[in-house]
CSV table of C-alpha atoms (C1' of nucleotides) in Angstrom, one decimal:
chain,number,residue,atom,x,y,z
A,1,UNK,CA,70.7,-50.4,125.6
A,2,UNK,CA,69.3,-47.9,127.8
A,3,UNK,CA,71.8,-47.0,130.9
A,4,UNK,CA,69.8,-45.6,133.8
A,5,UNK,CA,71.7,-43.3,136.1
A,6,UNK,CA,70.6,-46.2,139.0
A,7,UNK,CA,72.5,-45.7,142.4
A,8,UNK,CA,72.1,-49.2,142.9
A,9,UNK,CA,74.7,-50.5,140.3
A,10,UNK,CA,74.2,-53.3,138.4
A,11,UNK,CA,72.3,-52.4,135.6
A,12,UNK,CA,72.8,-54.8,132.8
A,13,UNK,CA,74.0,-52.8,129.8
A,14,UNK,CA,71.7,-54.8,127.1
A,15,UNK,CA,68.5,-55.1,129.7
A,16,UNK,CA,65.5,-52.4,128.9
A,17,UNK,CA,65.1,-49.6,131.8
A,18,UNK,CA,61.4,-49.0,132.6
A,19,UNK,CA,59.5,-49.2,129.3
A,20,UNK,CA,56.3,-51.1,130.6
A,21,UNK,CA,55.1,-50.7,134.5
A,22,UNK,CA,56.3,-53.8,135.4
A,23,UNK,CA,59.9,-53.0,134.7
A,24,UNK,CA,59.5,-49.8,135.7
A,25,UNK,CA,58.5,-51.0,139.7
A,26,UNK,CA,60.9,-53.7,139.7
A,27,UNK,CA,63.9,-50.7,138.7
A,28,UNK,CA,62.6,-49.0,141.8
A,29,UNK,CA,62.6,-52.2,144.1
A,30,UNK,CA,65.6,-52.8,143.2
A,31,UNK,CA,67.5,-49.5,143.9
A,32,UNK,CA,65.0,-48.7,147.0
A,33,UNK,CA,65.4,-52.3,148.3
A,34,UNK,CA,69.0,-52.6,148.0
A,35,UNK,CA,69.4,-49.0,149.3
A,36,UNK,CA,67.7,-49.2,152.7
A,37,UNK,CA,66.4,-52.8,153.3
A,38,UNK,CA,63.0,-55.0,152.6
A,39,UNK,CA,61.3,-53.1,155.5
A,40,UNK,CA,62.6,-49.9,155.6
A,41,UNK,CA,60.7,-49.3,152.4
A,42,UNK,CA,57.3,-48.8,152.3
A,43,UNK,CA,54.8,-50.0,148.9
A,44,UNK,CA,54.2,-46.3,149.0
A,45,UNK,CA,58.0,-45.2,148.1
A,46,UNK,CA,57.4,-48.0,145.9
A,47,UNK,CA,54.3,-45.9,144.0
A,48,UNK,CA,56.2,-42.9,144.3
A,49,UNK,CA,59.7,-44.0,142.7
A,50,UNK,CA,58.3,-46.0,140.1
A,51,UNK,CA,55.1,-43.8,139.0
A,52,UNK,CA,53.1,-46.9,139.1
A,53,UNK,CA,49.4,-46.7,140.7
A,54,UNK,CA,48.9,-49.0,144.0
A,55,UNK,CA,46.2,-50.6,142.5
A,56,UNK,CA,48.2,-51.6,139.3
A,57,UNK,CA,51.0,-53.0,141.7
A,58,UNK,CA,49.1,-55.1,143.3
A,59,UNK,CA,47.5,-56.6,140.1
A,60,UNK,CA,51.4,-56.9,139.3
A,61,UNK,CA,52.6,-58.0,142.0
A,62,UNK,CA,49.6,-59.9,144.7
A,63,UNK,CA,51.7,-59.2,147.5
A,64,UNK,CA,54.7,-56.9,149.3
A,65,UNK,CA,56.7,-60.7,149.9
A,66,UNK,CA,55.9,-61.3,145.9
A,67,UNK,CA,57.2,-58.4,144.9
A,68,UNK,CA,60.2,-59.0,147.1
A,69,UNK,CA,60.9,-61.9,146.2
A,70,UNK,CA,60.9,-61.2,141.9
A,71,UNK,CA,63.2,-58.4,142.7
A,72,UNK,CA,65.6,-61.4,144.2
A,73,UNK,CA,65.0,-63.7,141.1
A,74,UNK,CA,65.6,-60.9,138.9
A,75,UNK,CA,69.0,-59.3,140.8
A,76,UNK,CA,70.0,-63.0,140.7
A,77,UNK,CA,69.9,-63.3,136.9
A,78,UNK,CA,71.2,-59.8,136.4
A,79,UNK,CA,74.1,-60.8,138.4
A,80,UNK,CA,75.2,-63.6,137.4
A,81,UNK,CA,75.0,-62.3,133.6
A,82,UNK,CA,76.9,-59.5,134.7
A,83,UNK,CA,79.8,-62.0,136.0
A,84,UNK,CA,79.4,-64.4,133.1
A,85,UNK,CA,79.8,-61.6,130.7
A,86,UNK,CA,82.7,-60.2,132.4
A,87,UNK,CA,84.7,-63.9,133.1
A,88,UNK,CA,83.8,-65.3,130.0
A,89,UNK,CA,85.5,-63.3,127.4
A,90,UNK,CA,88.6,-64.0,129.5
A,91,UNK,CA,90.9,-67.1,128.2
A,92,UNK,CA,89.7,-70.2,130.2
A,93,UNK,CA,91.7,-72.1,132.7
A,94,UNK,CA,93.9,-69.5,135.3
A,95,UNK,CA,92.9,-66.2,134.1
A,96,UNK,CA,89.4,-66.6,133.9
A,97,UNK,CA,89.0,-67.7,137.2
A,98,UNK,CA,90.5,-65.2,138.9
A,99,UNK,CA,88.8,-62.6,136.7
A,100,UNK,CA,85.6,-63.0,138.9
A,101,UNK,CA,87.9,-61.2,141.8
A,102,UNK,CA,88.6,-58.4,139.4
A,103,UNK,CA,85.0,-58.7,138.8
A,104,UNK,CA,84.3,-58.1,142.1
A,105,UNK,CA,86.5,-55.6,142.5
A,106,UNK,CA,84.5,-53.2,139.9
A,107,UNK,CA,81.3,-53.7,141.6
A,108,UNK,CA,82.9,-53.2,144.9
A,109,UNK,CA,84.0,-49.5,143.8
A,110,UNK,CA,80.2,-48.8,142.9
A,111,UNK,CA,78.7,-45.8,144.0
A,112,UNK,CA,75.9,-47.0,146.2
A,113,UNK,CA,77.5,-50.4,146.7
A,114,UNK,CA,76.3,-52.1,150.1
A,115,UNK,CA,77.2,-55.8,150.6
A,116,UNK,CA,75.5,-58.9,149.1
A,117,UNK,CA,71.7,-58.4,148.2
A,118,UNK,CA,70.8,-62.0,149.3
A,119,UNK,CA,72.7,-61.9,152.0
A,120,UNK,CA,71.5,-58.9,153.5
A,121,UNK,CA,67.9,-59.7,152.4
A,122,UNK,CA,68.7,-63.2,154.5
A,123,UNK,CA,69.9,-61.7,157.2
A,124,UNK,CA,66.5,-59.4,158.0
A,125,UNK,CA,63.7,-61.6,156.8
A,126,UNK,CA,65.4,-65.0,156.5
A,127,UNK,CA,64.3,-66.7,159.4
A,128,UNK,CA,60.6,-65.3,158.9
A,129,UNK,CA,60.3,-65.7,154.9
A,130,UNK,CA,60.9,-69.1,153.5
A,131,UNK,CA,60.9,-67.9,150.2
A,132,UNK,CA,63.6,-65.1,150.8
A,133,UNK,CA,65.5,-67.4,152.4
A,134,UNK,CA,64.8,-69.9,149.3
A,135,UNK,CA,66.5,-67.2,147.1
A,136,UNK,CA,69.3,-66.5,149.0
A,137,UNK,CA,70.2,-70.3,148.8
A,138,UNK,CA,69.5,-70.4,145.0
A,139,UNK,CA,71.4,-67.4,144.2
A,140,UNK,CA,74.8,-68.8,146.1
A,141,UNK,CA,74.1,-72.6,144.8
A,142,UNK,CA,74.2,-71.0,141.5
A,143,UNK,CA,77.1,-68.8,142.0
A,144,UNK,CA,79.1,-71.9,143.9
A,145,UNK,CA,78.3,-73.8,140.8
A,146,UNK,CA,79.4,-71.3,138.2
A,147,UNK,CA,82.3,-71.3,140.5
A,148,UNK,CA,83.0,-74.8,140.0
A,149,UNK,CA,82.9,-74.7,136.4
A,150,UNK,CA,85.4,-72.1,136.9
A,151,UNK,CA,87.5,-74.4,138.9
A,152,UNK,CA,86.9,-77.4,136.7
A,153,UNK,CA,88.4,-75.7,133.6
A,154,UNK,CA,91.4,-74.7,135.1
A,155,UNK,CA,92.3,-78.1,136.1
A,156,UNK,CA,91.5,-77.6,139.9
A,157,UNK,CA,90.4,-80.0,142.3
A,158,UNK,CA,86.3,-79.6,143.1
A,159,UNK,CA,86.7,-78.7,146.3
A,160,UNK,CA,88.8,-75.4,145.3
A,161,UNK,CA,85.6,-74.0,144.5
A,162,UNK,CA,84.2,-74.4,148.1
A,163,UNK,CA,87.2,-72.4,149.2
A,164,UNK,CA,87.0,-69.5,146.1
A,165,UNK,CA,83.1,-69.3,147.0
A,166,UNK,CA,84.3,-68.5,150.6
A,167,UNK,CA,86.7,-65.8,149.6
A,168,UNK,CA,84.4,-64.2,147.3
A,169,UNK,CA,81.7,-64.5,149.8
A,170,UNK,CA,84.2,-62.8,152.2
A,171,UNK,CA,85.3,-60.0,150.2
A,172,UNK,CA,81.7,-58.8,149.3
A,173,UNK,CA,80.9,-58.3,153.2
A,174,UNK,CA,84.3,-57.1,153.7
A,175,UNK,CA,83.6,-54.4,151.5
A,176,UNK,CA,80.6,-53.4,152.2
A,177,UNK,CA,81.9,-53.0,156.0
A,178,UNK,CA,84.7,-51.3,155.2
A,179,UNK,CA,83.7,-49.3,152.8
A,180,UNK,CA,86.8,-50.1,150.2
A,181,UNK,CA,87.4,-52.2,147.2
A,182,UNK,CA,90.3,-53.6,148.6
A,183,UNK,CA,89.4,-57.0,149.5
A,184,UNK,CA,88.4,-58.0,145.8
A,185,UNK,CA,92.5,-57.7,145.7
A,186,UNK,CA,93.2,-59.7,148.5
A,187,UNK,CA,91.0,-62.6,147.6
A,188,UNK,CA,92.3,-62.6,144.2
A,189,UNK,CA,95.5,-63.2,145.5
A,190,UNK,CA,94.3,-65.4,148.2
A,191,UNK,CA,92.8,-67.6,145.2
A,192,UNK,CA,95.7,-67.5,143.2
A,193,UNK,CA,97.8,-69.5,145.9
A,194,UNK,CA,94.9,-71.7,146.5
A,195,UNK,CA,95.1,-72.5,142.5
A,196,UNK,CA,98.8,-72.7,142.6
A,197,UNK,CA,98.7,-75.6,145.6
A,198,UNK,CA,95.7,-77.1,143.9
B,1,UNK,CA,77.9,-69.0,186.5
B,2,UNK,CA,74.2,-69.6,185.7
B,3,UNK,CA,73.8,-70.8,182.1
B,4,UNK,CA,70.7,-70.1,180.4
B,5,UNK,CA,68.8,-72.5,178.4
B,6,UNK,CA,69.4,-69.6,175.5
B,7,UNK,CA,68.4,-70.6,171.6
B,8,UNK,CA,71.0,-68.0,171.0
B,9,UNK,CA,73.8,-69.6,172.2
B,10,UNK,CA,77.2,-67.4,172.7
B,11,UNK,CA,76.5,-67.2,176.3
B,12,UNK,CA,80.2,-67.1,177.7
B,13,UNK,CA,80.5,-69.4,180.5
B,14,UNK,CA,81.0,-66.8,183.6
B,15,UNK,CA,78.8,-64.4,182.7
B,16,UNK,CA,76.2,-63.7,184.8
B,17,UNK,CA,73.1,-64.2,183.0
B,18,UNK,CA,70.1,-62.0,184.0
B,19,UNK,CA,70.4,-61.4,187.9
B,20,UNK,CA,69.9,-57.4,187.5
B,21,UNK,CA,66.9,-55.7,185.3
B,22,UNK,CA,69.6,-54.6,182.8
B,23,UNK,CA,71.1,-57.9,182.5
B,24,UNK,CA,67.7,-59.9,182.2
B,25,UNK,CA,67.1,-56.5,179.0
B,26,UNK,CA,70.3,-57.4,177.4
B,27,UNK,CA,69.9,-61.4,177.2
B,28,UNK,CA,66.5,-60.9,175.9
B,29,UNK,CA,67.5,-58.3,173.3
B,30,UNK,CA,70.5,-60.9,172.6
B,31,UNK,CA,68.2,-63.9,171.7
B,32,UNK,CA,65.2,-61.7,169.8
B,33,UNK,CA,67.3,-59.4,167.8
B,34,UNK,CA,69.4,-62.1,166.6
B,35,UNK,CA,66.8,-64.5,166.2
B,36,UNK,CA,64.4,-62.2,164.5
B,37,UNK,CA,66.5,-59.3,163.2
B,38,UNK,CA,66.4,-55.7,164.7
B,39,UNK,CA,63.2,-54.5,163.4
B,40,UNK,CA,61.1,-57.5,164.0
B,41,UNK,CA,61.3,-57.2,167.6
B,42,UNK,CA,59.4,-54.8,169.3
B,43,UNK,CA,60.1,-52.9,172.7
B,44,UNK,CA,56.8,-55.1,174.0
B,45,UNK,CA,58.4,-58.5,173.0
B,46,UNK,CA,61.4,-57.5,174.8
B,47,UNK,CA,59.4,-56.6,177.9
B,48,UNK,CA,57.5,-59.6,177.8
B,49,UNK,CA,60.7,-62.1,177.4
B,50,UNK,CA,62.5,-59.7,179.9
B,51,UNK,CA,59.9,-59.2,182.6
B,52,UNK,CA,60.7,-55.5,182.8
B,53,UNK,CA,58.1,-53.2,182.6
B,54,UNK,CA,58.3,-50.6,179.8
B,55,UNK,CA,58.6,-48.1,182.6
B,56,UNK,CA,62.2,-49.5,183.5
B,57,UNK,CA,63.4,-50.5,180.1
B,58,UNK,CA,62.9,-47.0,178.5
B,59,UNK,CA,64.7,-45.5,181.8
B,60,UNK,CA,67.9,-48.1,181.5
B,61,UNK,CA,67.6,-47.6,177.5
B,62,UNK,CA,66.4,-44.2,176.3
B,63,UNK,CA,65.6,-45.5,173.1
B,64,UNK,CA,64.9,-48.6,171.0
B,65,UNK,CA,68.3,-47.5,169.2
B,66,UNK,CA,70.3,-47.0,172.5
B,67,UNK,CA,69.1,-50.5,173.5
B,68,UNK,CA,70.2,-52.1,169.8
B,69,UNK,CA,73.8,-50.3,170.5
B,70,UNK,CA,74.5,-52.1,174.1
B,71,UNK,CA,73.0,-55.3,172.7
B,72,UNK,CA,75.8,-55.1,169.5
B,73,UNK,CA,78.6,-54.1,172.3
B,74,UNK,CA,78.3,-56.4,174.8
B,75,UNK,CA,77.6,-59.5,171.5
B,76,UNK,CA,81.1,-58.0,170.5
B,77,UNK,CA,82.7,-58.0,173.3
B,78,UNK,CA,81.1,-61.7,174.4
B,79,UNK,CA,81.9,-62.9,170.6
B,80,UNK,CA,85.6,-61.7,171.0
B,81,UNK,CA,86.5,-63.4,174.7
B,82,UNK,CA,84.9,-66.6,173.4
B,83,UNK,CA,87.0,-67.1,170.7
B,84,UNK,CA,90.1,-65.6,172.3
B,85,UNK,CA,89.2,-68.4,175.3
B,86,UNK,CA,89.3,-71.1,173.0
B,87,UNK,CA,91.9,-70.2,170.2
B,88,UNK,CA,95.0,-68.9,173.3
B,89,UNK,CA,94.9,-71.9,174.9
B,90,UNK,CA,95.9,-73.5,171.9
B,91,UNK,CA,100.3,-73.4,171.8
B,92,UNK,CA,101.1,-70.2,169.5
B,93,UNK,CA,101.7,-70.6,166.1
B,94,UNK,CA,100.3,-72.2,163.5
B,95,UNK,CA,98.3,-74.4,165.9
B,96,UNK,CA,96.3,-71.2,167.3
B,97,UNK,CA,95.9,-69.5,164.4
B,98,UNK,CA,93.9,-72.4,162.5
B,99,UNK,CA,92.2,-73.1,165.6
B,100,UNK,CA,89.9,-69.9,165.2
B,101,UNK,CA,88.6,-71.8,162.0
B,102,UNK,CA,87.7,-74.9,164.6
B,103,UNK,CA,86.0,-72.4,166.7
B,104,UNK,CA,83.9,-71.3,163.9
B,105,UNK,CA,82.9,-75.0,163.2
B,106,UNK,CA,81.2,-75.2,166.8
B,107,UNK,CA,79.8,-72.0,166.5
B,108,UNK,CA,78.4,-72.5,163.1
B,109,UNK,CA,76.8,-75.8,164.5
B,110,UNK,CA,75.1,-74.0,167.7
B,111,UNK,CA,71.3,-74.5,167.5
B,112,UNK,CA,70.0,-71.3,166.4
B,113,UNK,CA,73.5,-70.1,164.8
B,114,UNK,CA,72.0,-67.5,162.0
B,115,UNK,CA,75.5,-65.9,160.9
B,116,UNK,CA,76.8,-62.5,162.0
B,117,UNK,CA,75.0,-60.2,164.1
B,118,UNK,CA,77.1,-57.6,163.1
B,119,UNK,CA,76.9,-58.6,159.1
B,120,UNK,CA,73.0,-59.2,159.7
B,121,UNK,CA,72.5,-56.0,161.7
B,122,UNK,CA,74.4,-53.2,159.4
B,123,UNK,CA,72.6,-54.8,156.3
B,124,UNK,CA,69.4,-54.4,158.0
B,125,UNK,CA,70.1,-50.8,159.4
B,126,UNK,CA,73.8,-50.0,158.5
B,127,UNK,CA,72.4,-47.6,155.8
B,128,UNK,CA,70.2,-45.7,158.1
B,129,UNK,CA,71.5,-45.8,161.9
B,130,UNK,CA,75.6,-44.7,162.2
B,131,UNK,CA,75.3,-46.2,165.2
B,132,UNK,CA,75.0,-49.9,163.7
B,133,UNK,CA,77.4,-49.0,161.5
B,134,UNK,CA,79.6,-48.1,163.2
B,135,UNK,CA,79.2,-51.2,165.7
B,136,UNK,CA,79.7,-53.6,163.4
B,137,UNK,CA,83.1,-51.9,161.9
B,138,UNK,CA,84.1,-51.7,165.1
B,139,UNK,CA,83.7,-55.4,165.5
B,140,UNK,CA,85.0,-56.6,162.2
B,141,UNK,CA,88.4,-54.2,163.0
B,142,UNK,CA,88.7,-56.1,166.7
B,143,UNK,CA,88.3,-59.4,164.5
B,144,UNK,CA,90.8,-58.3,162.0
B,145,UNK,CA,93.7,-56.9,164.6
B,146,UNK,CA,93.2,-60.3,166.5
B,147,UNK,CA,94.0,-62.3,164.0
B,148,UNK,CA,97.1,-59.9,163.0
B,149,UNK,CA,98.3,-60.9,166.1
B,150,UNK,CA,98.1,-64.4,165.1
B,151,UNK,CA,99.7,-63.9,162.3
B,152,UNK,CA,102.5,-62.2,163.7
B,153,UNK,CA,102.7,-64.8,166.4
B,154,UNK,CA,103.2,-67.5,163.1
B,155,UNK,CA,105.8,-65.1,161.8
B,156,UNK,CA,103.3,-64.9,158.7
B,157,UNK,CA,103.3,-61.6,157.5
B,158,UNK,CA,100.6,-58.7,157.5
B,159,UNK,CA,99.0,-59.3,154.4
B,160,UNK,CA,97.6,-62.8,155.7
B,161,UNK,CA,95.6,-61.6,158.3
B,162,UNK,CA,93.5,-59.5,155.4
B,163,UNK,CA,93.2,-63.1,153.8
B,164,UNK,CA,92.2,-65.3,156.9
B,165,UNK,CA,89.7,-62.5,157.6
B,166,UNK,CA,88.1,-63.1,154.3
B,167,UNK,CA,88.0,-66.8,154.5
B,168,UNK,CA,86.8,-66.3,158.2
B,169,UNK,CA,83.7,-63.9,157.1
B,170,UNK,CA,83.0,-66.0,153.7
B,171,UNK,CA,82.4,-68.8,155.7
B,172,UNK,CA,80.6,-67.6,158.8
B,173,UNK,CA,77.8,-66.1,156.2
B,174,UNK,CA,78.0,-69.2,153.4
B,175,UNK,CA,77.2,-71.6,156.6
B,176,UNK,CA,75.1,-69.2,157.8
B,177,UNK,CA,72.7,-69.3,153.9
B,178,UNK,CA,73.5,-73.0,153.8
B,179,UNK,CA,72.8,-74.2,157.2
B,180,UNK,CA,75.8,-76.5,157.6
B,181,UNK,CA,79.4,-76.4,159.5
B,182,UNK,CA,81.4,-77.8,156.6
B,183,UNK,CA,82.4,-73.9,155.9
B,184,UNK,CA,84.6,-73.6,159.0
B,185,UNK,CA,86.5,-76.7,158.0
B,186,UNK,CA,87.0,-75.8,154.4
B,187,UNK,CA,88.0,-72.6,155.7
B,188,UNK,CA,90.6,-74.1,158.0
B,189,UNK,CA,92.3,-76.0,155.1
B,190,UNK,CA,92.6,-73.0,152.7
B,191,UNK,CA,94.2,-71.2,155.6
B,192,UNK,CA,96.5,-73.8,156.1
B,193,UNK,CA,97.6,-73.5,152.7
B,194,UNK,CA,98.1,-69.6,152.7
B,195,UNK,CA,100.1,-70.2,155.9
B,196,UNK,CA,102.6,-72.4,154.6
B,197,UNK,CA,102.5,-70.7,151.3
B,198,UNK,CA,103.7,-67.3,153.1
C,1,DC,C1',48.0,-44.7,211.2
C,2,DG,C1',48.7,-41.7,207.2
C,3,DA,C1',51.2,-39.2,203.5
C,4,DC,C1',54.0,-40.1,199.9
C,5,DA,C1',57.3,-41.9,196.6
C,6,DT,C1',58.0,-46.1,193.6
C,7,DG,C1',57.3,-49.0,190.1
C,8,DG,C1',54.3,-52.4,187.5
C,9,DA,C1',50.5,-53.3,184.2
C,10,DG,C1',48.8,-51.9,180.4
C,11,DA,C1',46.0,-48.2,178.0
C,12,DA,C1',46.7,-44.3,175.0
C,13,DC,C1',48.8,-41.7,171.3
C,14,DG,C1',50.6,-40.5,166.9
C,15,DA,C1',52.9,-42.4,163.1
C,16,DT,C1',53.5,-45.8,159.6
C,17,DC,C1',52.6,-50.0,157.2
C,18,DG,C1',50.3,-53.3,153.9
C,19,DT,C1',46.2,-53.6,151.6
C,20,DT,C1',41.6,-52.3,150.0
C,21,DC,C1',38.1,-49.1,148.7
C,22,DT,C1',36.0,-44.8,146.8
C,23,DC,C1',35.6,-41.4,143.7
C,24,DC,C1',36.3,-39.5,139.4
C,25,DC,C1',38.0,-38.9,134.7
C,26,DC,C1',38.5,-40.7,130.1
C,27,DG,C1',38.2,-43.3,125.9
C,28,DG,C1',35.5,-46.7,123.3
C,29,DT,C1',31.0,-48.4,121.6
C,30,DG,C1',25.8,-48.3,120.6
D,1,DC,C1',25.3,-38.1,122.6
D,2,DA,C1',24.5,-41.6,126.3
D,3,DC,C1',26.5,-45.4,128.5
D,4,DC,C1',30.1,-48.1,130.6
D,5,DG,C1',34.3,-50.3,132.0
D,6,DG,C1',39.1,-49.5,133.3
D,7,DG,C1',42.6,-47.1,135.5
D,8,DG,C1',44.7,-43.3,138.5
D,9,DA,C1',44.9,-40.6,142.8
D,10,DG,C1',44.7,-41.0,147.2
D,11,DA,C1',41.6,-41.7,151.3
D,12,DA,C1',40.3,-45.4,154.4
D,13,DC,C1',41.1,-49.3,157.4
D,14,DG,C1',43.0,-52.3,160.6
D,15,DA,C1',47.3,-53.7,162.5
D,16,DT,C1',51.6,-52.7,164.7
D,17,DC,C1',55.3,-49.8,166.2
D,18,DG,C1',58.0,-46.7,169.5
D,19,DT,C1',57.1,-43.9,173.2
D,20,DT,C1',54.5,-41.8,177.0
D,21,DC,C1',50.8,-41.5,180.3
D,22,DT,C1',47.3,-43.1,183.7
D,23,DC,C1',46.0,-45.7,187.4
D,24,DC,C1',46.7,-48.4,191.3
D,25,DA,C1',49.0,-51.5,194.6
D,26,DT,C1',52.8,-51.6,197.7
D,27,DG,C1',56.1,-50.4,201.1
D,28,DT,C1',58.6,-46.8,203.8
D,29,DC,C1',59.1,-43.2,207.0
D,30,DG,C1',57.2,-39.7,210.1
DNA sequence: CGACATGGAGAACGATCGTTCTCCCCGGTG
DNA sequence: CACCGGGGAGAACGATCGTTCTCCATGTCG
């Protein structure tokens, strides 16, 4: 129930904040990782934010890419819960669907919001790092798929979620770029003409 | 008229490619920092794949920052005639419009093809270096006014061009994490329908 | 022929990184 | 009280980075 003042968004409101050291050093991956990039921070800053000793870390965590890559797993589950919680106490069919837009749109106005986490973790160690590239797959499979769930209960053909996954996809670099929450609008009612024709 | 052998592809057809030391800088920079990402490549890997000494490449580039800047400019400028070679030779209209999204297909299945540079670069660096920033707004703005234009030319109205851009940039990065072209065309047929829907 | 500027190859330098090691304190057990 | 194992703080280590410097071969001009 604990709500950390996190610059990094996305704190799940039931999730615990930092009770035992391994929480506590994934909190600071997370907000120091999706801050400033994989490289730009240093397992130091990692000691530092998270009050964690080096040599407990690396009895944590064997490995810089390890840690890395449990901050992915865990910012993919976070996510997605976030989403699910939101969409899902919508009615099914139209309006749920295009709640995940309005979804978007919330996150997009974040303080500290920066673009896609798996997509800009892709983008500077994805051809280097199989298993960040791995996660970056998983995490938009799974999000494509919730996506088609999505699409399925509102009656829509299957390949409509192909097409809502590319205007969500577009609307979180879009905003991160520009800096604005405004294209959570647009592909919301981008999608809803897509549904309509569908 | 020479065309390199380039992984990197993008290399517009009557560019010259590499004759002066500045030239032969760029095209390296071009294929490592996309390849690699900006902070995997060192100033000595770009000398070696270059062939200019360190002594020239830190007078033509005062920095490893200046050097990132001209490599994002000229990639814009490159990325921008391509497409605008391809898409206006198309009749005006609906015809050229949807052909940027055919564009994207053979882009998307260049050897090498890992997604923006722009969208790779600022997630990287965008939240340290203005500079990168800044590029890559610059570059998604160019994008966005050109496809304004045709949209105007399809007497579709403002608001579409926001919406093509989304579909454009959602599936550039979703081919990009997948590692397939089917993006571009499912791209092209949402865009189709927003068309005739406007 | 000789003085000199030029530029290449690569060593050097200081900083930083991921990872490991040393030293020391501290609590539990005989 | 004496011993000991574990953990914390942070130094140490080897590698790599961006940047600068040294040394030397080469060619030009008087």
């Amino acid at each position: 129930m604990v709500l950390t003042q996190g610059e990094g968004g996305l704190r799940m409101s039931g999730a615990p904040a930092g009770e035992d050291a391994e929480g506590r050093v994934l909190d600071a991956a997370e907000e120091l990782f999706y801050a400033h990039g994989l490289q730009a921070v240093g397992m130091d800053a990692l000691r530092t934010a998270s009050g964690v000793s080096l040599k407990r870390l690396y009895r944590l965590f064997p490995s810089k890419e390890a840690l890395v890559e449990a901050y992915l797993r865990r910012r993919d589950e976070r996510w997605r819960a976030e989403l699910a919680a939101y969409a899902d106490a919508r009615p099914a069919g139209r309006e749920r669907l295009l709640a995940v837009f309005d979804w978007l749109g919330t996150w997009f106005a974040e303080p500290g919001f920066r673009g896609c986490a798996f997509v800009n973790s892709f983008g500077e160690l994805g051809s280097s790092s199989p298993g960040v590239a791995a996660a970056a797959r998983a995490h938009k499979d799974a999000f494509r798929r919730y996506l088609a769930g999505l699409a399925a209960g509102a009656g829509a053909p299957a390949h409509l979620a192909d097409q809502l996954l590319l205007l969500a996809e577009g609307a979180i670099t879009t905003a991160a770029l520009s800096g604005t929450a405004a294209p959570a609008r647009q592909a919301r009612e981008a999608a809803g003409v897509l549904l309509d024709a569908a």
